[in-house]
Amino acid sequence: MYKKPIQHIVTLTLILFTFDLAAQQKPDIWYDKPAKIWEETIPLGNGRLGMTPDGNIFNEKIVLNDITLWSGSKQDANNYEANKSLPLIRQLILEGKNDEAQELVNKNFVCLGPGSEGPKWGKFQTLGDLNLAFEYSGVSKNTKPEKYKRTLSLEDAIATTNFSLNGVNYKKEYFSSFDDDVNVIRITADKPGKLNLTISLNRAERFAVKTEGRELQMYGQLDNGTDGKGMQYLTRVQPVLQGGSLSKTDTSLVIKNASEVLIYVSAGTDFKDPDFENTTKKLLANAVKKQYAIQKQNHSKNFYKLFGRVKFDLGTGKEAAKPTNVRLDNFYKNYGEDVSLPALFFQFGRYLTISSTRVGLLPPNLQGLWAKEINTPWNGDYHLDVNVQMNHWPVEVANLSELNLPLADLVKGLVEPGERTAKAYYNAKGWIAHVITNVWGYTEPGESASWGVANAGSGWLCNNLWDHYAFSQDKEYLKEIYPVLKGSALFYNDALIKDPKTGWMVTSPSVSPENTFYLPNGKTASVSMGPTIDNQIVRELFGNVITASRLLGLDAEFRQELEEKLDKIPPAGVISKDGRIQEWLEDYKETDLEHRHISHLYGLYPAALISPSKTPELAQAAKKTLEVRGDDGPSWTIAYKQLFWARLHDGNRAFKLLKEILKPTFRTDINYGAGGGVYPNMLSAGPPFQIDGNFGATAGIAEMLLQSHDDFIDLLPALPDAWKAYGNIKGLKARGNFTIDMSWKNGKIIGYRIASPTSETVKVKVNGEIKEVKSVQL
């Protein structure tokens, strides 16, 4: 929604109130035993470095990560002869011979070489393992600790492990510093001289370890897919002791009889930093010099500048005092009332966002920044047919707007290679990216027509870029991204063809990710023209570029061309004979009624083309589409459905899906069907771990409480019965750069505050009534 500027500040007409946040439950996650598997560890990160300690008392493994550590290298996998096959592919589709068109696409219209399946594509990889082997005087390795507790404070971004052994109380504190950009671990005992441990580093491949002075170092070079000389990395570990002694072997550091141990881990790669060895050295030296108490305080203060923008309280209950894994089990089984768990999960999603990306670096990938393997699932890359977009859906509404900028930087890097791909395959102007990309700027189609030739990727990314402007109203940012938006619109404008049956202008060839349909002859195909998602994305993109060009006073001629073309784009949805929204231009029967992708509802979310208030018939058809699709799937699918039902103002159905996301699981197999859930550490399970489910659910919770896409701010549009008794939230964002605080009882708003940089007239829907109010000036 957009602001209506006024000339002066007038008297405030909204209801103001005070939040009672002092009594709010502290957002902590905790466990009463060490992690047995990685999916029980606690994730820590500062947007570049990450670690996941398991809290083991004898042999602790702490998996280390650097978000920039990727194998592979740039490749040009474009088939520059592909456009020669384009006329025949399109003709076959027009003749209804989609299966033959698909064969031709597989032959002449996919990427060359190994594409995403070879070492040149690369993958996001783990940095390695930091191992701490402890010895305790008079204690056998079978001894169980007393008073064991592992905790993650979401407000402080600090993890702790506490336990007692043989009358000694031990404590470990861990954080990925937002102060000195290193990982920090502090180990203490309440009796002197009780700390004995050996520190080592290892990795599954391509590493060497040595000691140098008081440092333990691990270094190596990843495979680039050609000569093996890919990205370089270096990890430095240095302990600082109180009491005791430090000795070393060739590959480890040995600490004896210390009373306190501080372990600093500095790491880096040569991704955009050829001087990374000196960088890691300086970071480590600065950290070691600083007093621990100051560093810890600065870390939490810098983290809280972001995290503390939003407060969320749904009340508390007896369940809140239980370990997090127990709460998850009981919540899913309806054992006891746990109204505060969704609020905790929402704040955990915000915590993960802050921890896994940083302005000037990379956006979170499929793993965020936490990978335990060399061969991460799906390469840990950036999928452009929902996953990387979903990673960013909560960022604006959850008041973390600047954390959208790393994605904008990644997309800017796709424009130049995307222009080559547009020319090679479609002989078109502008730029395109298809289904997958990486840090090396890959834009080519994938290896298989069934998924690889989706046209939606680049246009969908432009939705995320536009959202940052819609929420922030930052015109300088709009100027910066306008060439990216325009370039994407140039591609679609140039590449669309006319459907002779309807006269509409559509994409061809393309697919509806990643679904398949039956042809009248009984054969199956994925390749078609004008799948619904493409039509919705083109309609939205053209509208945004028209708006941007008008706001910036640019490209009047191109704007007029898009305005004329917009009338020829298919509508946001076509209702099929059975009352659902068609997934394709033709009313094909899908081969899988419960397919994990629901791409043809893009117009409902994240776009604003379908809504109960503006397009009630399409909204009803969207409901029928969702009913047939069912409620199960991988976690990201369930989260998407939660968002859809929130947009359809069905809070109870959205809440049901949230419960499915919070279903406890230990599955780690590759899953494309039913399943989903979360691991004990609340990371989302596809399975395996895929962080988009966390972020999608976070966005879904926000969408249940606040919507602003329909030209007004809607308070509590999809409040479920489970949250009606009481709640308050402070600091959510609405489009137009409005900050929203609100409180409710018995399902009714009892107080709210709308603030903005300058006082503005804004429409707001409160308890079913739309009114115009003036915002408070910040």
Coordinates of C-alpha atoms in Angstrom, one line a residue, residues 138 146 204 366 425 481 547 557 601 694 696 772:
G138 CA 38.4 -38.7 38.8
E146 CA 24.2 -33.3 36.9
A204 CA 36.1 -34.3 5.3
L366 CA 19.1 -23.2 1.3
Y425 CA 17.9 -19.0 -25.9
I481 CA 17.3 -1.4 -8.7
T547 CA 5.0 2.7 -11.3
E557 CA 8.1 5.6 -24.1
L601 CA -1.3 -19.1 -6.6
N694 CA 11.6 -21.5 9.0
G696 CA 8.2 -19.1 5.3
E772 CA -8.6 6.8 7.7

